[in-house]
PDB file of C-alpha atoms and ligand atoms in Angstrom:
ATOM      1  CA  UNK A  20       0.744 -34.891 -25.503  1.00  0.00           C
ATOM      2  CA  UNK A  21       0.579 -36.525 -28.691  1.00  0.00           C
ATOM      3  CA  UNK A  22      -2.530 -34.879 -29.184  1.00  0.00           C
ATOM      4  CA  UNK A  23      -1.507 -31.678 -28.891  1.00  0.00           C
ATOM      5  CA  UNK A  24       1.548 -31.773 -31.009  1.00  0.00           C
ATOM      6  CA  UNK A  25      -0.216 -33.058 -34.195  1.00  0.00           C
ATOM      7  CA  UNK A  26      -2.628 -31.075 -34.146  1.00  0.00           C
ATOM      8  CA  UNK A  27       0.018 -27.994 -33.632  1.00  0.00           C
ATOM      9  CA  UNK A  28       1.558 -29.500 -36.537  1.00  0.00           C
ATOM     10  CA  UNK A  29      -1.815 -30.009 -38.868  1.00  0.00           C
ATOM     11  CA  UNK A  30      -2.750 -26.340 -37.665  1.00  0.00           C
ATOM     12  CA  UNK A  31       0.874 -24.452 -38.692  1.00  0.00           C
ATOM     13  CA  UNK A  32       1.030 -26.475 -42.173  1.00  0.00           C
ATOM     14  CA  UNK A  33      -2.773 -24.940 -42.589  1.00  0.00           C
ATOM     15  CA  UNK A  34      -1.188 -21.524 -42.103  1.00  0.00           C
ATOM     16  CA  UNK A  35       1.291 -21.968 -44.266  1.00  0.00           C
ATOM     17  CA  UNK A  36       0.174 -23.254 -47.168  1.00  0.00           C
ATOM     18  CA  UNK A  37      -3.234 -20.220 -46.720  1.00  0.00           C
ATOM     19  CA  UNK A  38      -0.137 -17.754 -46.600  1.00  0.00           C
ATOM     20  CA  UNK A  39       1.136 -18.675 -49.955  1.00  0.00           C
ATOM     21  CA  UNK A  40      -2.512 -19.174 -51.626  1.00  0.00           C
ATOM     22  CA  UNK A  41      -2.725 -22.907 -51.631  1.00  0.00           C
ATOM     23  CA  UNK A  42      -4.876 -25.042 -50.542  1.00  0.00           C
ATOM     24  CA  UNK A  43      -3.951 -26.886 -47.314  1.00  0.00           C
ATOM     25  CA  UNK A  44      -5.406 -30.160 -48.521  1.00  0.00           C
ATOM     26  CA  UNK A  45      -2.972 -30.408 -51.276  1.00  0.00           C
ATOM     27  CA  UNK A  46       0.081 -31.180 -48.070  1.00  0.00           C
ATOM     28  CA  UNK A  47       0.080 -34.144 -46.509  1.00  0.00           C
ATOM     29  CA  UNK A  48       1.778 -35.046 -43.213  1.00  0.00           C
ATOM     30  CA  UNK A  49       4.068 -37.916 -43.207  1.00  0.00           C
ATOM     31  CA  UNK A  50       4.767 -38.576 -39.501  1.00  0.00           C
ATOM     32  CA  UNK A  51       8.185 -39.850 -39.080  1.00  0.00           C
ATOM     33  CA  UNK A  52       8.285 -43.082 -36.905  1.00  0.00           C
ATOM     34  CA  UNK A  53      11.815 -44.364 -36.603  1.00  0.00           C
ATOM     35  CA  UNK A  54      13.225 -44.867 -33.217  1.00  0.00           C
ATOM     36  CA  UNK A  55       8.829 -44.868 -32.268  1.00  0.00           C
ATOM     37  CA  UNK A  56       7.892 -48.169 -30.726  1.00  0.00           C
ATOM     38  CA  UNK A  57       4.935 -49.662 -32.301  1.00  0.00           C
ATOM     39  CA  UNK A  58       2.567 -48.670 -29.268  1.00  0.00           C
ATOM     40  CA  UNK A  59       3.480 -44.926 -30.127  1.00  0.00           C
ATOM     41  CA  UNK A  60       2.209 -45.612 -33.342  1.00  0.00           C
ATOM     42  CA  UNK A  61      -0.620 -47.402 -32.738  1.00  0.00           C
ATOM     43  CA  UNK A  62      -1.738 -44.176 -30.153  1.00  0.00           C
ATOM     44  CA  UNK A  63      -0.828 -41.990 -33.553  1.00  0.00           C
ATOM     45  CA  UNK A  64      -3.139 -44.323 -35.814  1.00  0.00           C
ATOM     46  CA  UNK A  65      -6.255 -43.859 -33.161  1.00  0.00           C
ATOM     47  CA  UNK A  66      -5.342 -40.011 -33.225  1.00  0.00           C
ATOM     48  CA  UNK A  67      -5.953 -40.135 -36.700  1.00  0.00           C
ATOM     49  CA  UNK A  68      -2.617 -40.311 -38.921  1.00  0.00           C
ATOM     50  CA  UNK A  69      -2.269 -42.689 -41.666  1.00  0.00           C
ATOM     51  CA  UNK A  70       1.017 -42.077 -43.284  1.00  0.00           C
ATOM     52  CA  UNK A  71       3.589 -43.194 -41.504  1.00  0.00           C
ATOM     53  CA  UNK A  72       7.682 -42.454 -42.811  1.00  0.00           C
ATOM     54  CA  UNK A  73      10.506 -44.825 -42.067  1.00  0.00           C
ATOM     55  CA  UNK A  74      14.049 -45.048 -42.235  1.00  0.00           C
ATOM     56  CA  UNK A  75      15.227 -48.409 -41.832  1.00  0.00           C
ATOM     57  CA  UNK A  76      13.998 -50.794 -43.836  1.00  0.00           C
ATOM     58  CA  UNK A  77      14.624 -53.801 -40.986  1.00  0.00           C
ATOM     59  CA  UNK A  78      13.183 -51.563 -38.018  1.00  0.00           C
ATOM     60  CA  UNK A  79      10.131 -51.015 -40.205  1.00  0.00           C
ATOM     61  CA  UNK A  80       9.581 -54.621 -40.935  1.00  0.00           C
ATOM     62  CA  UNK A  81       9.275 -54.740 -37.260  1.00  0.00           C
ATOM     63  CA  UNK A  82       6.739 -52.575 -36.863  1.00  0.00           C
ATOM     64  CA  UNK A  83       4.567 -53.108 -39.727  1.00  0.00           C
ATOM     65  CA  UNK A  84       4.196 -56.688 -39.456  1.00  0.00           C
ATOM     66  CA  UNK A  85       3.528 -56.573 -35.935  1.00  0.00           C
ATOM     67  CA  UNK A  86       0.747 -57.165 -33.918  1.00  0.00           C
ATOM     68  CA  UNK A  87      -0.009 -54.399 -33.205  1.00  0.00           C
ATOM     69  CA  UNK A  88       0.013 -52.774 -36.609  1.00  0.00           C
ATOM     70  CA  UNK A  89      -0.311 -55.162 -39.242  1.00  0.00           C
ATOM     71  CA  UNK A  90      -4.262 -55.518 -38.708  1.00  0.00           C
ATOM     72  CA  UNK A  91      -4.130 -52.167 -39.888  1.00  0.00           C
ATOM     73  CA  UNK A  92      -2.108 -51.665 -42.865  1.00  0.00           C
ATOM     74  CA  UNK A  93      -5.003 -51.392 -45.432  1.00  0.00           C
ATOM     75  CA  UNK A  94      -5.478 -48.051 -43.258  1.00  0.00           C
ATOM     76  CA  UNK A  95      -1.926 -46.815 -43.492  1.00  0.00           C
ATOM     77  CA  UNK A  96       0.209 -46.033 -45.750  1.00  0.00           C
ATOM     78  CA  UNK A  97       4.043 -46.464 -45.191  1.00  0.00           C
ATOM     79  CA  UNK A  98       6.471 -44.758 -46.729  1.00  0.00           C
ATOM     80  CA  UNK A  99      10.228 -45.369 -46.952  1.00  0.00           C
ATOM     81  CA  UNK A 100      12.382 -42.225 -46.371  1.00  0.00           C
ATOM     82  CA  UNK A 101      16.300 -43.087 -45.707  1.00  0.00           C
ATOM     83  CA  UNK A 102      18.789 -44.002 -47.988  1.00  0.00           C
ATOM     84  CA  UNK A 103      17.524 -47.633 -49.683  1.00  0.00           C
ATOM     85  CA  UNK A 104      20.726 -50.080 -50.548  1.00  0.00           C
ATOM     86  CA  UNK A 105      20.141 -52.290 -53.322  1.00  0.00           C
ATOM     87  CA  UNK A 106      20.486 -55.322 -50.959  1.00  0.00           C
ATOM     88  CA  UNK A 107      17.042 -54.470 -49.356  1.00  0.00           C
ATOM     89  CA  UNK A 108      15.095 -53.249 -52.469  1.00  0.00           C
ATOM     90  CA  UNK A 109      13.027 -56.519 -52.477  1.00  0.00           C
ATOM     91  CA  UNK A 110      11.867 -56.120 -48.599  1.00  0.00           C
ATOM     92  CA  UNK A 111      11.586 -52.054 -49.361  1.00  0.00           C
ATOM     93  CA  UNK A 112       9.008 -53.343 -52.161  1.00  0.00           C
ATOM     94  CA  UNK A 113       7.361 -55.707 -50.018  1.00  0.00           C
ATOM     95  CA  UNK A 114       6.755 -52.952 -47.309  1.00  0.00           C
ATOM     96  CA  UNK A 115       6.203 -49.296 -48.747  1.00  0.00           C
ATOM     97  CA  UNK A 116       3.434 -47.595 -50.471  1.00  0.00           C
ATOM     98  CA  UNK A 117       5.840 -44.714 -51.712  1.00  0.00           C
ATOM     99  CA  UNK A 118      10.154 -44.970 -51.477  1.00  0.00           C
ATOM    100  CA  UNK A 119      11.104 -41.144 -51.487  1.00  0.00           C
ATOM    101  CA  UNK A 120      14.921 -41.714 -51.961  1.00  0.00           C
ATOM    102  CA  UNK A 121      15.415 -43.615 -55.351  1.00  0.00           C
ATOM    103  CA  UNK A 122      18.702 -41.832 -56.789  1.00  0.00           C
ATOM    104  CA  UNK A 123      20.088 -43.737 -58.916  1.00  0.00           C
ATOM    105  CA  UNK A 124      19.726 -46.183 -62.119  1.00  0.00           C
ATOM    106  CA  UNK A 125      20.673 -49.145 -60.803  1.00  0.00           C
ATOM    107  CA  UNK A 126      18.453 -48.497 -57.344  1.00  0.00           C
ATOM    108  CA  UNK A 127      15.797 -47.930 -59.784  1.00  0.00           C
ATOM    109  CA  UNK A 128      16.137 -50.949 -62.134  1.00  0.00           C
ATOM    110  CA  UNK A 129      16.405 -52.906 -59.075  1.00  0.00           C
ATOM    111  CA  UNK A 130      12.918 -51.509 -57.190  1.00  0.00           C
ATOM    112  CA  UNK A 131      11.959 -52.372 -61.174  1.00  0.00           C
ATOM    113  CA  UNK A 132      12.443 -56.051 -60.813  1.00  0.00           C
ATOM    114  CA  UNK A 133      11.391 -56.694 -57.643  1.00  0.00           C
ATOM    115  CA  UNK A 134       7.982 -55.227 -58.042  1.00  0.00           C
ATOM    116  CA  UNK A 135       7.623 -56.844 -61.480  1.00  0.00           C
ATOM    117  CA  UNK A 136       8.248 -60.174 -59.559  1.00  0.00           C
ATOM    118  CA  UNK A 137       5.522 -59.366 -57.131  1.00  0.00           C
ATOM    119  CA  UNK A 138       3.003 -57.659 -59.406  1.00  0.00           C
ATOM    120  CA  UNK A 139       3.462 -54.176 -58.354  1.00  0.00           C
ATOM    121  CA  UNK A 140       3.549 -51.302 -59.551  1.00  0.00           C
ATOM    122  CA  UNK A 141       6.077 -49.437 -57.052  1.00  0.00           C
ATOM    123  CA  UNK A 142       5.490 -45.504 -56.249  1.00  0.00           C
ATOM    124  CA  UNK A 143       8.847 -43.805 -55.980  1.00  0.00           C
ATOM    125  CA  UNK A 144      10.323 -40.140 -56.135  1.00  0.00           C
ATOM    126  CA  UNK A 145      13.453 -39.064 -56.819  1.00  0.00           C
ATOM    127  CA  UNK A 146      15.607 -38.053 -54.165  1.00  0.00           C
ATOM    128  CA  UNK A 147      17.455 -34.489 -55.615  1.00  0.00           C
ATOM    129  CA  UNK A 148      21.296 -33.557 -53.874  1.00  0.00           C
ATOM    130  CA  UNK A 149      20.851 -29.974 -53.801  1.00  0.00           C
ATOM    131  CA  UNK A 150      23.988 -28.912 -52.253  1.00  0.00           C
ATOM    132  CA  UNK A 151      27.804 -30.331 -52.328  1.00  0.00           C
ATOM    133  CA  UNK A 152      27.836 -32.078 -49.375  1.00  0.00           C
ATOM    134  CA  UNK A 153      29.527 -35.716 -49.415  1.00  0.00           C
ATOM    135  CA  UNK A 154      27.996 -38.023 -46.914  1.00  0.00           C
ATOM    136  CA  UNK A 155      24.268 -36.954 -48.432  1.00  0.00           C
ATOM    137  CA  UNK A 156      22.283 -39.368 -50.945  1.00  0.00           C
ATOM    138  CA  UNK A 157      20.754 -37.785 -53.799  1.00  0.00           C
ATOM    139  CA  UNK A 158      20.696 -37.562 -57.748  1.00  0.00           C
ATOM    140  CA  UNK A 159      23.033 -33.952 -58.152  1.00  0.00           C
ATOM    141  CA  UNK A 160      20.506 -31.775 -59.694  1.00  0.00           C
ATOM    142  CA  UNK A 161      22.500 -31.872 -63.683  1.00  0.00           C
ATOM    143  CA  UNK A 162      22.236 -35.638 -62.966  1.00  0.00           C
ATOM    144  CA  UNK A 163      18.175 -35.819 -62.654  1.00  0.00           C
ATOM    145  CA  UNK A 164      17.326 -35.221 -66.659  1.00  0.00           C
ATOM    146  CA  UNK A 165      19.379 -38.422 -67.092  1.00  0.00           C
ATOM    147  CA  UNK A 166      17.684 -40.454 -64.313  1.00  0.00           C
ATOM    148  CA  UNK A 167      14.081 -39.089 -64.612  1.00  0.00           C
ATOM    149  CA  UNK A 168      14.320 -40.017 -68.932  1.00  0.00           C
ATOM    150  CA  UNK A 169      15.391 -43.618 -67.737  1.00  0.00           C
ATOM    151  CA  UNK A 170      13.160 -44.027 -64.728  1.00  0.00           C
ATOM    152  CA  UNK A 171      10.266 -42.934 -66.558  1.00  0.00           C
ATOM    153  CA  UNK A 172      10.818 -46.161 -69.066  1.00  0.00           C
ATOM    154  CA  UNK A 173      10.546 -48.433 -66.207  1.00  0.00           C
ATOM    155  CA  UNK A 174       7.416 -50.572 -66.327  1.00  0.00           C
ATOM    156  CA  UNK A 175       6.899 -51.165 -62.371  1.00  0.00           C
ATOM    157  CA  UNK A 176       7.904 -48.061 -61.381  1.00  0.00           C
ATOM    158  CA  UNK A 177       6.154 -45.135 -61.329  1.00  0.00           C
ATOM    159  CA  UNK A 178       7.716 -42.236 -60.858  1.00  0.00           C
ATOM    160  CA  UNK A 179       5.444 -39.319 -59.056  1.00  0.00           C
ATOM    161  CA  UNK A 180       7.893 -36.161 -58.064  1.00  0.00           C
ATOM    162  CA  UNK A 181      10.823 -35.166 -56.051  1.00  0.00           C
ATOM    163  CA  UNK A 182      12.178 -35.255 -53.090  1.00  0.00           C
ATOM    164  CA  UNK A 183      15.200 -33.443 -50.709  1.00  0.00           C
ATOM    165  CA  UNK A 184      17.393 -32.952 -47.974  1.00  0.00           C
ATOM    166  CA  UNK A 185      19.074 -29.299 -47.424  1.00  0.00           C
ATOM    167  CA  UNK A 186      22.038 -28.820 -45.246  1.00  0.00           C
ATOM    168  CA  UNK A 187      20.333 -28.753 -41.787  1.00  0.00           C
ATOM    169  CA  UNK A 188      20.387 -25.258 -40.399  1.00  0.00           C
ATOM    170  CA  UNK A 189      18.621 -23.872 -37.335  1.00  0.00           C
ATOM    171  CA  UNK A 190      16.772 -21.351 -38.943  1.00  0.00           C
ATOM    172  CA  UNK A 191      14.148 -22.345 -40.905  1.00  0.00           C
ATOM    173  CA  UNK A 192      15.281 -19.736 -43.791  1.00  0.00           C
ATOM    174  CA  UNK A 193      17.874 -20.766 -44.675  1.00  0.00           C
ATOM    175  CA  UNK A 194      16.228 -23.985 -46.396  1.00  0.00           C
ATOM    176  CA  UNK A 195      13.911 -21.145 -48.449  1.00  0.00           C
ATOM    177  CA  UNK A 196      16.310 -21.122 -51.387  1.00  0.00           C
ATOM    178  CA  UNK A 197      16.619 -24.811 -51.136  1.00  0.00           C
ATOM    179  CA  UNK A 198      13.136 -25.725 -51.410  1.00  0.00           C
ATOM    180  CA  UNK A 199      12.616 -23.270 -54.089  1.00  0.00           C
ATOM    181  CA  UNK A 200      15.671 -24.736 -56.753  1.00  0.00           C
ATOM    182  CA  UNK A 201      13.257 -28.046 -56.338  1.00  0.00           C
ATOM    183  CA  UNK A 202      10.229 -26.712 -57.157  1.00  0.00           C
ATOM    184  CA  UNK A 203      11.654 -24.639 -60.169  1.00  0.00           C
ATOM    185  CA  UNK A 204      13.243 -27.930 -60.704  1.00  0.00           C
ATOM    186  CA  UNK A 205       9.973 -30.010 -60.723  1.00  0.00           C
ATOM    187  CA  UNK A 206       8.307 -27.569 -62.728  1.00  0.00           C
ATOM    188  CA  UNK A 207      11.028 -27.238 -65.659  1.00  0.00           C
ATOM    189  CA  UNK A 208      10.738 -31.154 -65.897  1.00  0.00           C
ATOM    190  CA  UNK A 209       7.279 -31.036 -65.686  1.00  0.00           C
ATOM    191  CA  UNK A 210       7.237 -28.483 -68.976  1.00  0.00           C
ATOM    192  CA  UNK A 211       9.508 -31.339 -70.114  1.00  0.00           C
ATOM    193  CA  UNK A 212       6.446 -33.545 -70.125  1.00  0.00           C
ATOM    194  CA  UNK A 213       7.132 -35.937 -67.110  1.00  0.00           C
ATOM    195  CA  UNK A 214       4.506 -35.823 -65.040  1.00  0.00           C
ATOM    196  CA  UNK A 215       5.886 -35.189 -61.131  1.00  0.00           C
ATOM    197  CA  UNK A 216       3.292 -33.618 -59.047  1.00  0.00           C
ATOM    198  CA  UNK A 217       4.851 -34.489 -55.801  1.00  0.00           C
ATOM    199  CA  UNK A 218       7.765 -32.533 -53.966  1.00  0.00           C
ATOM    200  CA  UNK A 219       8.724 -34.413 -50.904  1.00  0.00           C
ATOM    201  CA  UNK A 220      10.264 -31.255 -48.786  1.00  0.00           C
ATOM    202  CA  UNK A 221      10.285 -30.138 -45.247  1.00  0.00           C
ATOM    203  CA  UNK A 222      10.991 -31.255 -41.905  1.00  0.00           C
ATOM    204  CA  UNK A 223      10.421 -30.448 -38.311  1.00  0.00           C
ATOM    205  CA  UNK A 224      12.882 -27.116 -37.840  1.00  0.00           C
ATOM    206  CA  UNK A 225      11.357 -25.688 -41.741  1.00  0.00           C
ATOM    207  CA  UNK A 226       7.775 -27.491 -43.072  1.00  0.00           C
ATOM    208  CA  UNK A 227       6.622 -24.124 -42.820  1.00  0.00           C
ATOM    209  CA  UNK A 228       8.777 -22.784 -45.179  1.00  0.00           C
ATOM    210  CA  UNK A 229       8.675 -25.764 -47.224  1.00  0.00           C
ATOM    211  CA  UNK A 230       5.098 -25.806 -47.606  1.00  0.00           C
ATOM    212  CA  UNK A 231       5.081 -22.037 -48.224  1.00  0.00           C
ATOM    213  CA  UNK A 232       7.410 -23.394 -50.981  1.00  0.00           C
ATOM    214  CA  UNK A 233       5.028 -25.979 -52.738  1.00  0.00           C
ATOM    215  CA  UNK A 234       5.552 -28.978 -50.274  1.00  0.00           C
ATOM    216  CA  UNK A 235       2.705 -31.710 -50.879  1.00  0.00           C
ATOM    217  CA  UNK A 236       4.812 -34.134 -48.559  1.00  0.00           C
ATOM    218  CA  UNK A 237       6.093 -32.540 -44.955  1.00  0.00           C
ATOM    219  CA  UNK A 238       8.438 -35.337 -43.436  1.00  0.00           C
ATOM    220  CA  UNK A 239       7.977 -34.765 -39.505  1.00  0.00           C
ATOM    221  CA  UNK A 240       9.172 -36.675 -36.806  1.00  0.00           C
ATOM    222  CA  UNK A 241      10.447 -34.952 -33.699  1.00  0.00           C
ATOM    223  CA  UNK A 242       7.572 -32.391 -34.091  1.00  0.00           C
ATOM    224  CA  UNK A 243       5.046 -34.923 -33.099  1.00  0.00           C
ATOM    225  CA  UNK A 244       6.533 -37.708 -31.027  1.00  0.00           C
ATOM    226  CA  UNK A 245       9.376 -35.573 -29.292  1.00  0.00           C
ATOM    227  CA  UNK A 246      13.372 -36.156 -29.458  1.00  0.00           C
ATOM    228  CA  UNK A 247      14.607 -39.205 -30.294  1.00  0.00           C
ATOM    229  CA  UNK A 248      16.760 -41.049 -27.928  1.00  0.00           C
ATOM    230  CA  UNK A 249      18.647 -42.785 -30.253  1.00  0.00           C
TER     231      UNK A 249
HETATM  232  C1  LIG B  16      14.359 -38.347 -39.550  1.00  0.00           C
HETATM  233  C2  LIG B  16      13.961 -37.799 -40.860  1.00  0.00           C
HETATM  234  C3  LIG B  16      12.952 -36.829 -40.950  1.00  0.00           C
HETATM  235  C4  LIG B  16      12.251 -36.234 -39.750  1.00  0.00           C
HETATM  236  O1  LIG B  16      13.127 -35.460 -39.024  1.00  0.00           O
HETATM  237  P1  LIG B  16      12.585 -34.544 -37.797  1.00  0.00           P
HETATM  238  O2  LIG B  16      13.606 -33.499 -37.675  1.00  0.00           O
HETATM  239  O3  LIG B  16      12.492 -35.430 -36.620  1.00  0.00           O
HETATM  240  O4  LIG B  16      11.256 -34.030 -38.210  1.00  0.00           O
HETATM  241  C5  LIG B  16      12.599 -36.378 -42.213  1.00  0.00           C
HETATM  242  N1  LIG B  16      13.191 -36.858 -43.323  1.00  0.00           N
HETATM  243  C6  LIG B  16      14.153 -37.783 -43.275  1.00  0.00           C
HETATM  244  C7  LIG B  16      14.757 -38.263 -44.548  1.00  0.00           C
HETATM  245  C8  LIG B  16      14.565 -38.294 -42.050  1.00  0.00           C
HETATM  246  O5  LIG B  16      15.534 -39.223 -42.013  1.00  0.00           O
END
């Protein structure tokens, strides 16, 4: 079961990013684990995925420091994906490779000091609001010049490329535009000078598109485990 749906999902990214020229290597599949119970994972891990995506910074805790995970995390890497509140920037620093949702200064001078305190350099990307829509998170796309110029002075923080959200639609297509603004977006900053080769994008209903787009970061969840329950 699990089986067959990564590999359905490794096979249509391969497709996608041959359609638009690239190289499928340059995408890689983060397979979303919230609501997965650790045994799910651990089945994932012996299938062969190693970067796992999380939501919840308490529910990942969990399941990275348990037993039956935590003897592998120098296989894995972890990334956080959901909306980070300052209150658990230490923990988030403590647990993830790569936080895709920084958006703002103070998030970022925060993930700053708490990686300075434990020697790290964090990985983060900014997360980019590309659409008016009031209960999303995200940096609204005149805001990022701002952020990226200040994030970029951090000294444990390292800032490696973008990441968003569209309005969820059914059809896949309608994220195209979407997921193009963010790469033309990325690539005027990067003529800038800042250095952002990254574009978190795409999700189970549209990593084809996104990836046709310039994805290097699918976010999947339901695709490979199934519907989540809760
Ligand atoms: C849950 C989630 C995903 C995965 O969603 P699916 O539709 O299950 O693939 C991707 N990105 C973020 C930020 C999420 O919260």
């Amino acid at each position: 079961m699990l089986l067959a749906s990564a590999t359905e999902v490794f096979r249509r990214i391969s497709h996608a990013a041959m359609r638009a020229g690239r190289n499928p290597e340059e995408v890689k599949l983060v397979a979303v684990t919230k609501t997965v119970s650790s045994d799910r994972i651990r089945e994932a891990i012996d299938l062969g995925l190693r970067i796992f995506g999380e939501s919840r910074v308490q529910e990942a805790e969990k399941k990275i420091l348990s037993e039956e995970l935590k003897g592998d995390r120098h296989l894995l890497q972890w990334h956080f994906i959901g909306h980070l509140q300052v209150n658990k920037a230490k923990t988030a620093v403590q647990l993830f490779d790569l936080i895709h949702s920084v958006d703002s200064q103070h998030l970022a001078s925060e993930v700053d000091g708490r990686a300075g305190q434990l020697g790290k350099v964090q990985r983060v990307l900014l997360q980019v609001k590309l659409a008016d829509e009031p209960a999303k998170h995200g940096v609204p796309e005149e805001g990022v010049g701002e952020l990226i110029r200040s994030v970029s002075r951090l000294k444990h923080v390292r800032l490696e490329g973008l990441m968003a959200i569209p309005p969820f639609a059914a059809d896949a297509e309608r994220s195209r535009d979407y997921y193009r603004r963010l790469a033309c977006l990325r690539d005027r900053l990067q003529g800038e000078g800042f250095h952002l080769p990254e574009l978190s994008m795409g999700m189970s209903h549209d990593y084809q598109v996104a990836v046709e787009e310039g994805a290097t970061l699918v976010r999947v969840g339901t695709a490979i485990f199934g519907e989540r329950s809760v």
